[in-house]
């Protein structure tokens, strides 16, 4: 295949810039839902083309068509001007198209290296599958990408953000000339985002056409040269990024001006509902016990929102897991609810005590993809209701309808399988499911990951309302503006230890970043026996 030079002249050329891929008049239905109606898109070599739109707008569906996941659609896809119909993902890969999917597609039982080269072992190792060779190649690739991961580590033991890095490495290993990235940064730390942006810049400079999907508008404006906006499965606009500002993009996406999220009334903190003292968590690994967090202490009052910040892997999620009893490790320290010490050995006990956790990993921990919205929302309650002989289908449907209404979940019906909802709407179902348990303490891990601007503001307002109703809320977010908007105080973690708690007056993006940066000279969190 011939490589086309990067187009730097833009529209200046008389016959327009080179197009490496074009999609024309694409329509796609899922049963009664028109996911895409007559959408067209063209890609130029060397451009970063942002694809934007609210949850359910059709972005992922369009990309799955371009990458051979869906072969059943109307319209035409052409590469280098020749119409082509992929028979499947491998076919699209052979044509030079790679995709980083929004939902992770890794095999948890396999190592990082095996996942990266899955299905292509022979390409790198000759005729025999050679574990050592693939591990070495993976190691070199990860190093080149600046990703600190052990190629031998089992993917299932990695955090979501780390898995996302594996997914990225996997796509990049294919040396595609068209690279589709569907929400690649949703679980990455700021430093990892920066590294990825540098890689994207290098790829684009070498002529790769990149489609970039993200709900983070600032990120998109910074990266992309052109943007296409979809709304309700239809094409709204395609423009040079330089010709649009943030408001114009948002208006194109939602079709109306958005009201700013209201602010939260912040009263003085009352008595602590949840007190945590010297909390620690160690997990088993190859070398014995590894300390994940140590020395975490805070109080959380009714109506208060505590933000938890820090880099990926700094122990933020582990704090919530240790409180919720859902970690597979050993915990230490003391947890009190309303001043009474409690031992929380399992999520079931946590729930009984009125604690709810919305995890960051909705695919494996939050959501049953095959089950309906109703079943998902009612799930945590089923045990409790049934025990009292109270399980009622109509009651469950009522809960599901409440969740759909309160959170603005876009669906055809509450009996629809959760897996057929768009990514952001799936996240809303997870939140709805936990709210249905009417908790007193709500733990949120990246609650707006992958959620569009409109829905994000709805979720912020919801969090404020819940705090106003007296819930004690702890929320982890990698997005600093989100943390600053939501939190009354912000606890910052560095390498498993609490570095400090910023008051609202002290907190700023800069202050958080400064606290969150690992200190030079401090030893990395070592594998050491837990006391
Ligand atoms: N496999 C499927 N079965 C049924 N409906 C589906 C399926 N996949 C997508 N849809 C529907 O098609 C529409 C477009 O979904 P898509 O996943 O493309 O949205 P998106 O723009 O990627 O949203 P998000 O930002 O939330 O990821 C949605 O209404 C969604 O519910
Ligand atoms: Mg999507």
Coordinates of C-alpha atoms and ligand atoms in Angstrom, one line a residue:
X1 CA 0.0 0.0 0.0
X2 CA 1.3 3.4 -0.9
X3 CA 1.8 5.9 1.8
X4 CA 0.3 9.4 1.3
X5 CA 2.2 12.4 2.4
X6 CA 0.8 14.4 5.3
X7 CA -1.5 17.1 4.1
X8 CA -0.3 20.4 5.5
X9 CA -1.8 22.7 2.9
X10 CA -5.4 22.2 4.0
X11 CA -8.0 23.3 1.6
X12 CA -5.5 25.3 -0.5
X13 CA -5.1 22.5 -3.1
X14 CA -7.4 23.0 -6.0
X15 CA -8.9 19.5 -5.9
X16 CA -9.1 19.6 -2.1
X17 CA -6.9 17.7 0.4
X18 CA -6.2 14.0 0.1
X19 CA -8.7 11.8 1.7
X20 CA -7.5 8.5 3.1
X21 CA -10.9 7.2 4.2
X22 CA -14.4 8.3 3.5
X23 CA -17.7 7.2 4.9
X24 CA -20.7 8.3 2.9
X25 CA -24.4 8.1 3.8
X26 CA -24.0 5.6 6.7
X27 CA -27.1 4.4 8.4
X28 CA -27.3 1.8 11.1
X29 CA -30.3 0.5 13.1
X30 CA -30.5 -1.7 16.2
X31 CA -34.0 -3.0 16.2
X32 CA -36.2 0.1 16.6
X33 CA -33.3 2.4 17.3
X34 CA -31.7 4.4 14.5
X35 CA -28.2 4.7 15.8
X36 CA -26.9 6.4 12.7
X37 CA -28.9 8.2 9.9
X38 CA -27.1 9.2 6.7
X39 CA -23.8 10.2 8.3
X40 CA -20.8 11.1 6.3
X41 CA -17.2 11.6 7.4
X42 CA -13.9 11.9 5.6
X43 CA -10.4 11.5 7.1
X44 CA -7.2 13.1 5.8
X45 CA -3.7 11.7 6.4
X46 CA -2.0 13.3 9.3
X47 CA -5.1 14.9 10.8
X48 CA -6.5 14.5 14.3
X49 CA -10.2 14.5 13.7
X50 CA -12.3 14.8 16.8
X51 CA -15.7 13.1 16.8
X52 CA -18.0 14.6 19.4
X53 CA -21.6 14.2 20.6
X54 CA -23.7 13.4 23.6
X55 CA -24.0 9.9 25.0
X56 CA -25.9 7.8 22.5
X57 CA -25.2 10.2 19.6
X58 CA -23.7 7.3 17.5
X59 CA -20.0 7.9 17.8
X60 CA -18.9 4.4 18.8
X61 CA -21.3 2.8 16.4
X62 CA -19.8 4.8 13.5
X63 CA -16.3 3.8 14.5
X64 CA -17.3 0.1 14.8
X65 CA -18.5 0.3 11.2
X66 CA -15.2 1.8 10.1
X67 CA -13.2 -0.8 12.0
X68 CA -15.1 -3.9 10.7
X69 CA -17.0 -4.7 13.9
X70 CA -20.4 -4.1 12.3
X71 CA -20.6 -5.3 8.7
X72 CA -24.3 -4.8 8.4
X73 CA -25.0 -1.1 7.5
X74 CA -26.2 1.1 4.8
X75 CA -23.9 3.5 2.9
X76 CA -20.4 3.2 1.7
X77 CA -16.9 3.2 3.2
X78 CA -14.0 3.9 0.8
X79 CA -10.2 3.7 1.4
X80 CA -8.0 5.7 -1.0
X81 CA -11.1 6.2 -3.1
X82 CA -11.9 2.5 -3.5
X83 CA -15.2 1.4 -1.9
X84 CA -14.6 -1.5 0.4
X85 CA -16.8 -3.6 2.6
X86 CA -14.9 -5.2 5.5
X87 CA -15.8 -8.8 6.4
X88 CA -14.6 -8.3 10.0
X89 CA -12.1 -6.7 12.3
X90 CA -9.1 -8.6 10.9
X91 CA -10.0 -7.4 7.4
X92 CA -10.1 -3.8 8.6
X93 CA -6.8 -4.3 10.3
X94 CA -5.3 -5.6 7.1
X95 CA -6.5 -2.4 5.4
X96 CA -4.6 -0.4 8.0
X97 CA -7.3 0.5 10.5
X98 CA -6.8 0.0 14.2
X99 CA -9.2 0.9 17.0
X100 CA -9.0 1.5 20.7
X101 CA -12.4 0.6 22.0
X102 CA -14.2 2.6 24.6
X103 CA -15.0 -0.5 26.6
X104 CA -11.8 -2.5 27.3
X105 CA -11.5 -5.7 25.3
X106 CA -8.7 -7.4 27.1
X107 CA -8.5 -11.0 28.4
X108 CA -8.0 -10.7 32.2
X109 CA -6.4 -14.1 32.5
X110 CA -3.6 -13.3 30.0
X111 CA -0.5 -11.3 30.5
X112 CA 0.0 -7.7 29.3
X113 CA 2.3 -9.0 26.5
X114 CA -0.1 -11.8 25.4
X115 CA -3.0 -9.3 25.3
X116 CA -1.0 -6.9 23.1
X117 CA -0.2 -9.6 20.6
X118 CA -3.4 -11.6 20.9
X119 CA -4.2 -13.4 17.6
X120 CA -0.9 -12.2 16.0
X121 CA 1.6 -14.2 18.0
X122 CA 3.0 -15.7 14.8
X123 CA 3.7 -12.3 13.3
X124 CA 6.3 -11.6 15.9
X125 CA 7.7 -15.0 16.8
X126 CA 7.9 -16.9 13.5
X127 CA 6.0 -20.1 13.5
X128 CA 6.2 -20.9 17.2
X129 CA 4.4 -18.9 19.9
X130 CA 7.4 -17.8 21.9
X131 CA 6.4 -16.2 25.2
X132 CA 9.8 -14.8 25.9
X133 CA 10.0 -13.1 22.5
X134 CA 6.6 -11.6 22.8
X135 CA 7.4 -10.4 26.3
X136 CA 10.6 -8.7 25.0
X137 CA 8.8 -7.1 22.1
X138 CA 6.0 -5.9 24.4
X139 CA 8.6 -4.5 26.8
X140 CA 10.3 -2.6 24.1
X141 CA 6.9 -1.2 22.9
X142 CA 5.8 -0.2 26.3
X143 CA 9.1 1.5 26.9
X144 CA 8.9 3.4 23.7
X145 CA 5.5 4.6 24.7
X146 CA 6.7 5.5 28.2
X147 CA 4.3 3.1 29.8
X148 CA 5.5 1.6 33.1
X149 CA 4.0 -1.8 33.1
X150 CA 5.3 -5.3 33.6
X151 CA 4.7 -7.2 30.4
X152 CA 4.3 -10.4 32.4
X153 CA 1.6 -9.0 34.7
X154 CA -1.8 -10.5 34.4
X155 CA -4.2 -8.0 33.0
X156 CA -6.9 -8.9 35.4
X157 CA -4.7 -7.6 38.3
X158 CA -4.3 -4.2 36.7
X159 CA -6.3 -1.1 37.5
X160 CA -8.7 0.2 34.8
X161 CA -6.3 3.0 33.8
X162 CA -3.4 0.6 33.4
X163 CA -5.7 -1.7 31.3
X164 CA -6.5 1.3 29.2
X165 CA -2.7 1.7 28.6
X166 CA -2.5 -1.9 27.5
X167 CA -5.4 -1.3 25.1
X168 CA -3.5 1.7 23.6
X169 CA -0.2 -0.2 23.3
X170 CA -2.1 -3.0 21.5
X171 CA -3.6 -0.7 18.9
X172 CA -0.3 1.2 18.4
X173 CA 1.6 -2.1 17.9
X174 CA -0.4 -2.6 14.7
X175 CA 1.2 0.3 13.0
X176 CA -2.1 1.4 11.4
X177 CA -2.4 4.3 9.1
X178 CA -5.9 5.0 10.4
X179 CA -6.2 5.0 14.1
X180 CA -9.5 5.3 15.9
X181 CA -9.4 6.2 19.6
X182 CA -12.7 5.9 21.4
X183 CA -12.3 7.7 24.8
X184 CA -8.7 6.7 25.3
X185 CA -8.0 8.9 28.2
X186 CA -11.1 8.3 30.3
X187 CA -9.1 6.5 33.0
X188 CA -5.7 8.0 32.5
X189 CA -3.8 10.3 34.8
X190 CA -2.9 13.8 33.6
X191 CA 0.8 12.7 33.1
X192 CA -0.3 9.7 31.1
X193 CA -2.7 11.9 29.0
X194 CA 0.2 14.2 28.2
X195 CA 2.4 11.2 27.1
X196 CA -0.5 9.9 24.9
X197 CA -0.9 13.4 23.4
X198 CA 2.7 13.5 22.5
X199 CA 2.4 10.0 20.8
X200 CA -0.7 11.2 19.0
X201 CA 1.2 14.2 17.7
X202 CA 4.1 12.1 16.5
X203 CA 1.7 9.7 14.7
X204 CA -0.2 12.5 13.0
X205 CA 3.1 14.1 11.9
X206 CA 4.1 10.7 10.3
X207 CA 0.9 10.8 8.3
X208 CA -1.5 8.6 10.4
X209 CA -5.1 9.8 10.3
X210 CA -6.5 9.7 13.8
X211 CA -10.1 9.8 14.9
X212 CA -10.3 11.0 18.5
X213 CA -13.4 10.6 20.6
X214 CA -13.6 12.3 24.0
X215 CA -16.0 14.0 26.2
X216 CA -13.3 16.3 27.5
X217 CA -13.7 19.4 25.4
X218 CA -10.5 21.1 26.5
X219 CA -8.5 18.1 25.5
X220 CA -10.2 17.8 22.1
X221 CA -9.7 21.5 21.3
X222 CA -6.1 21.2 22.1
X223 CA -5.5 18.0 20.1
X224 CA -7.7 18.1 17.0
X225 CA -7.4 20.0 13.8
X226 CA -10.9 19.2 12.7
X227 CA -14.1 18.2 14.5
X228 CA -17.3 16.4 13.5
X229 CA -20.3 16.6 15.8
X230 CA -23.1 14.0 15.8
X231 CA -26.5 14.5 17.4
X232 CA -29.1 11.7 17.7
X233 CA -27.4 9.7 15.0
X234 CA -27.2 12.6 12.6
X235 CA -24.3 14.7 11.3
X236 CA -24.5 18.2 12.6
X237 CA -21.2 19.8 11.5
X238 CA -17.6 19.3 10.4
X239 CA -15.3 22.2 10.8
X240 CA -11.7 23.3 11.4
X241 CA -11.2 23.3 15.2
X242 CA -9.7 26.8 15.0
X243 CA -13.1 28.1 13.8
X244 CA -15.0 26.9 16.9
X245 CA -15.0 27.8 20.6
X246 CA -16.1 25.6 23.4
X247 CA -19.6 27.0 23.6
X248 CA -20.2 26.5 19.9
X249 CA -19.2 22.8 20.2
X250 CA -21.4 22.3 23.2
X251 CA -24.3 24.0 21.5
X252 CA -23.8 21.8 18.4
X253 CA -23.7 18.7 20.5
X254 CA -26.8 19.3 22.7
X255 CA -28.8 21.5 20.3
X256 CA -29.5 24.0 23.0
X257 CA -27.6 26.3 25.4
X258 CA -26.7 24.5 28.5
X259 CA -27.5 25.9 31.9
X260 CA -24.4 25.9 34.1
X261 CA -24.5 23.4 37.0
X262 CA -25.9 25.1 40.1
X263 CA -23.6 25.4 43.0
X264 CA -23.8 23.4 46.2
X265 CA -24.8 25.1 49.4
X266 CA -22.0 24.4 51.8
X267 CA -22.8 24.5 55.4
X268 CA -20.4 23.9 58.3
X269 CA -19.6 20.2 58.6
X270 CA -21.5 18.6 61.4
X271 CA -20.8 15.4 63.3
X272 CA -18.9 12.8 61.3
X273 CA -21.0 10.1 59.8
X274 CA -17.9 8.2 58.6
X275 CA -14.6 8.4 60.4
X276 CA -11.5 6.7 59.1
X277 CA -8.4 6.4 61.1
X278 CA -5.0 5.1 59.9
X279 CA -6.6 3.0 57.2
X280 CA -4.3 0.6 55.4
X281 CA -4.7 -2.0 52.7
X282 CA -2.2 -4.6 51.5
X283 CA -2.7 -7.0 48.6
X284 CA -0.9 -10.2 47.8
X285 CA 1.4 -10.1 44.8
X286 CA 4.3 -12.1 43.4
X287 CA 6.6 -10.9 46.1
X288 CA 4.3 -11.3 49.1
X289 CA 2.2 -8.5 50.5
X290 CA 2.2 -5.1 48.9
X291 CA 1.1 -2.1 50.8
X292 CA -1.5 -0.3 48.6
X293 CA -2.5 2.4 51.1
X294 CA -1.3 3.3 54.5
X295 CA -2.1 6.0 57.1
X296 CA -5.3 7.4 55.6
X297 CA -7.5 9.4 58.1
X298 CA -10.4 11.6 57.5
X299 CA -13.9 12.5 58.8
X300 CA -17.0 12.9 56.6
X301 CA -20.1 14.6 57.8
X302 CA -23.7 14.4 56.6
X303 CA -24.1 16.7 53.6
X304 CA -20.4 16.9 53.0
X305 CA -18.6 16.0 49.8
X306 CA -15.0 14.9 50.2
X307 CA -13.0 14.8 47.0
X308 CA -10.2 12.4 46.6
X309 CA -7.4 13.3 44.2
X310 CA -4.1 11.9 43.1
X311 CA -2.4 10.3 40.2
X312 CA -3.4 6.9 38.8
X313 CA -2.2 4.2 41.1
X314 CA -1.8 6.5 44.0
X315 CA -4.3 4.5 46.1
X316 CA -7.5 6.5 45.6
X317 CA -9.7 3.5 44.6
X318 CA -8.1 1.4 47.3
X319 CA -9.4 3.8 50.0
X320 CA -13.0 3.2 48.8
X321 CA -12.4 -0.6 48.4
X322 CA -11.0 -0.8 51.9
X323 CA -14.0 1.0 53.4
X324 CA -16.5 -0.9 51.3
X325 CA -15.0 -4.3 52.1
X326 CA -14.6 -5.2 48.5
X327 CA -10.8 -5.5 48.3
X328 CA -9.2 -8.9 48.2
X329 CA -6.4 -7.8 50.6
X330 CA -5.8 -7.2 54.3
X331 CA -7.1 -4.0 55.8
X332 CA -6.0 -2.2 59.0
X333 CA -7.0 0.9 61.0
X334 CA -10.3 1.9 62.2
X335 CA -13.6 2.8 60.6
X336 CA -16.5 4.3 62.6
X337 CA -20.0 5.0 61.5
X338 CA -21.8 7.6 63.7
X339 CA -19.0 7.1 66.2
X340 CA -19.4 3.4 66.5
X341 CA -16.5 1.2 65.3
X342 CA -17.5 -1.2 62.6
X343 CA -15.8 -4.1 60.9
X344 CA -16.8 -4.3 57.2
X345 CA -15.8 -7.6 55.8
X346 CA -17.8 -7.6 52.7
X347 CA -19.8 -5.4 50.4
X348 CA -23.0 -7.0 51.7
X349 CA -22.2 -5.7 55.2
X350 CA -21.3 -2.3 53.8
X351 CA -24.6 -2.1 52.1
X352 CA -26.4 -3.2 55.3
X353 CA -24.7 -0.3 57.1
X354 CA -25.9 2.1 54.5
X355 CA -22.7 2.5 52.4
X356 CA -22.8 2.4 48.6
X357 CA -19.9 2.3 46.1
X358 CA -20.2 3.2 42.5
X359 CA -17.0 1.6 41.0
X360 CA -15.0 3.0 38.1
X361 CA -15.1 -0.3 36.3
X362 CA -18.7 -0.6 35.2
X363 CA -18.2 -3.4 32.9
X364 CA -17.0 -6.0 35.4
X365 CA -18.2 -4.7 38.7
X366 CA -21.0 -2.3 38.2
X367 CA -23.3 -3.6 35.5
X368 CA -24.8 -6.8 34.2
X369 CA -24.7 -6.2 30.5
X370 CA -27.2 -8.9 29.6
X371 CA -29.7 -7.9 32.2
X372 CA -32.3 -5.2 31.7
X373 CA -32.2 -1.7 33.2
X374 CA -34.8 -2.7 35.7
X375 CA -32.9 -5.8 36.9
X376 CA -29.7 -3.8 37.2
X377 CA -31.3 -1.0 39.2
X378 CA -33.2 -3.4 41.5
X379 CA -30.3 -5.9 41.9
X380 CA -28.7 -4.6 45.2
X381 CA -32.2 -4.5 46.7
X382 CA -33.4 -7.9 45.5
X383 CA -31.9 -9.7 48.5
X384 CA -33.4 -7.3 51.0
X385 CA -36.8 -7.1 49.4
X386 CA -37.1 -10.9 48.9
X387 CA -36.0 -11.6 52.5
X388 CA -39.1 -9.8 53.7
X389 CA -41.3 -11.4 51.0
X390 CA -41.5 -8.0 49.4
X391 CA -40.0 -8.5 46.0
X392 CA -42.4 -7.0 43.6
X393 CA -41.9 -6.6 39.9
X394 CA -43.9 -3.4 39.8
X395 CA -41.8 -2.0 42.7
X396 CA -38.7 -2.8 40.8
X397 CA -40.0 -1.1 37.6
X398 CA -40.9 1.9 39.7
X399 CA -37.3 2.1 40.9
X400 CA -36.0 1.8 37.3
X401 CA -38.4 4.5 36.1
X402 CA -37.3 6.8 38.9
X403 CA -33.6 6.2 38.0
X404 CA -34.3 6.8 34.3
X405 CA -36.2 10.0 35.0
X406 CA -33.8 11.3 37.7
X407 CA -30.6 10.7 35.7
X408 CA -31.9 11.2 32.2
X409 CA -31.0 7.7 31.0
X410 CA -31.6 7.5 27.2
X411 CA -33.3 4.2 26.5
X412 CA -36.1 2.7 24.5
X413 CA -37.6 1.0 27.5
X414 CA -36.6 0.0 31.0
X415 CA -36.6 -3.7 29.9
X416 CA -33.8 -3.0 27.4
X417 CA -30.5 -4.9 28.1
X418 CA -28.0 -2.6 29.8
X419 CA -25.3 -3.7 27.3
X420 CA -27.2 -2.1 24.4
X421 CA -27.1 1.4 26.0
X422 CA -24.4 3.9 25.1
X423 CA -21.3 4.0 27.4
X424 CA -22.5 7.1 29.3
X425 CA -26.0 5.8 29.8
X426 CA -24.6 2.6 31.2
X427 CA -22.7 4.6 33.8
X428 CA -26.0 6.3 34.7
X429 CA -27.6 3.0 35.3
X430 CA -24.8 2.0 37.7
X431 CA -25.3 5.2 39.7
X432 CA -29.1 4.7 39.6
X433 CA -28.7 1.2 41.0
X434 CA -26.8 2.4 44.0
X435 CA -29.1 5.3 44.7
X436 CA -32.0 2.9 44.8
X437 CA -30.5 1.4 48.0
X438 CA -30.9 4.8 49.7
X439 CA -27.4 4.9 51.2
X440 CA -26.2 7.3 53.9
X441 CA -22.6 7.2 52.7
X442 CA -22.1 7.3 49.0
X443 CA -18.6 6.4 47.6
X444 CA -18.2 7.5 43.9
X445 CA -15.2 6.3 41.9
X446 CA -14.9 8.5 38.7
X447 CA -18.7 8.9 38.5
X448 CA -18.6 10.9 35.2
X449 CA -16.1 8.9 33.3
X450 CA -17.3 8.8 29.7
X451 CA -20.3 10.9 30.4
X452 CA -21.1 13.8 28.1
X453 CA -21.2 17.5 29.2
X454 CA -25.0 17.7 29.6
X455 CA -25.3 14.5 31.6
X456 CA -22.2 15.5 33.6
X457 CA -23.9 18.6 34.8
X458 CA -27.0 16.6 35.6
X459 CA -24.9 14.3 37.7
X460 CA -23.2 17.2 39.5
X461 CA -26.6 18.6 40.4
X462 CA -27.6 15.2 41.5
X463 CA -24.6 14.8 43.8
X464 CA -25.3 18.3 45.3
X465 CA -28.9 17.3 45.8
X466 CA -27.9 14.1 47.5
X467 CA -25.5 16.0 49.7
X468 CA -28.3 18.5 50.4
X469 CA -30.5 15.5 51.5
X470 CA -27.9 14.6 54.1
X471 CA -25.8 12.0 52.4
X472 CA -22.1 11.9 53.2
X473 CA -20.3 11.6 49.9
X474 CA -16.7 10.8 48.9
X475 CA -15.8 11.2 45.3
X476 CA -12.7 10.3 43.3
X477 CA -12.0 12.1 40.1
X478 CA -9.1 12.5 37.8
X479 CA -10.6 15.6 36.3
X480 CA -9.4 18.5 38.5
X481 CA -12.2 21.0 37.4
X482 CA -14.7 18.3 38.5
X483 CA -13.0 17.7 41.8
X484 CA -12.9 21.5 42.5
X485 CA -16.5 22.0 41.5
X486 CA -17.9 19.1 43.6
X487 CA -15.8 18.9 46.7
X488 CA -15.9 20.7 50.0
X489 CA -12.5 19.4 50.9
X490 CA -10.0 17.5 48.8
X491 CA -7.8 14.7 50.1
X492 CA -4.7 14.1 47.9
X493 CA -3.0 10.8 47.7
X494 CA 0.6 10.1 46.7
X495 CA 1.9 6.6 46.3
X496 CA -0.5 5.1 48.7
X497 CA -0.1 7.7 51.4
X498 CA -2.3 10.7 52.3
X499 CA -0.3 13.8 51.4
X500 CA -2.8 16.3 52.8
X501 CA -6.4 17.6 52.8
X502 CA -7.1 20.9 51.1
X503 CA -9.9 23.1 52.2
X504 CA -12.1 24.7 49.6
X505 CA -10.2 28.0 50.1
X506 CA -6.8 26.3 49.6
X507 CA -7.8 24.1 46.7
X508 CA -6.9 25.0 43.1
X509 CA -5.7 22.9 40.2
X510 CA -2.2 24.0 40.9
X511 CA -2.4 23.2 44.6
X512 CA -3.7 19.7 43.9
X513 CA -1.1 19.0 41.2
X514 CA 1.7 20.2 43.5
X515 CA 0.6 17.9 46.3
X516 CA -0.1 15.0 44.0
X517 CA 3.3 14.9 42.4
X518 CA 5.6 12.1 43.7
X519 CA 8.5 13.6 45.5
X520 CA 12.0 13.0 44.2
X521 CA 14.0 11.1 46.6
X522 CA 11.1 9.4 48.3
X523 CA 11.4 5.6 47.8
X524 CA 8.7 4.1 45.6
X525 CA 6.1 2.2 47.5
X526 CA 8.0 -0.9 48.1
X527 CA 6.8 -4.5 48.4
X528 CA 7.2 -5.1 52.0
X529 CA 5.5 -7.4 54.5
X530 CA 2.5 -5.7 56.0
X531 CA 2.5 -5.6 59.7
Ligands
LIG1 N1 -25.5 -3.4 20.3 C1 -26.5 -2.5 20.4 N2 -27.8 -2.9 20.4 C2 -28.8 -2.0 20.5 N3 -28.7 -0.6 20.5 C3 -27.4 -0.2 20.5 C4 -26.3 -1.1 20.4 N4 -25.1 -0.3 20.3 C5 -25.6 1.0 20.4 N5 -26.9 1.1 20.5 C6 -27.7 2.3 20.5 O1 -27.3 3.1 19.4 C7 -27.2 4.5 19.9 C8 -25.8 5.0 19.6 O2 -24.9 4.4 20.5 P1 -23.3 4.7 20.6 O3 -22.7 3.7 21.5 O4 -22.8 4.7 19.2 O5 -23.3 6.1 21.2 P2 -22.0 7.0 21.6 O6 -22.1 8.3 20.8 O7 -20.8 6.2 21.4 O8 -22.3 7.4 23.1 P3 -21.3 7.4 24.4 O9 -20.7 8.8 24.4 O10 -22.2 7.2 25.6 O11 -20.3 6.4 24.3 C9 -27.6 4.5 21.3 O12 -29.0 4.9 21.4 C10 -27.4 3.1 21.8 O13 -28.3 2.8 22.8
LIG2 MG1 -19.4 5.5 22.7

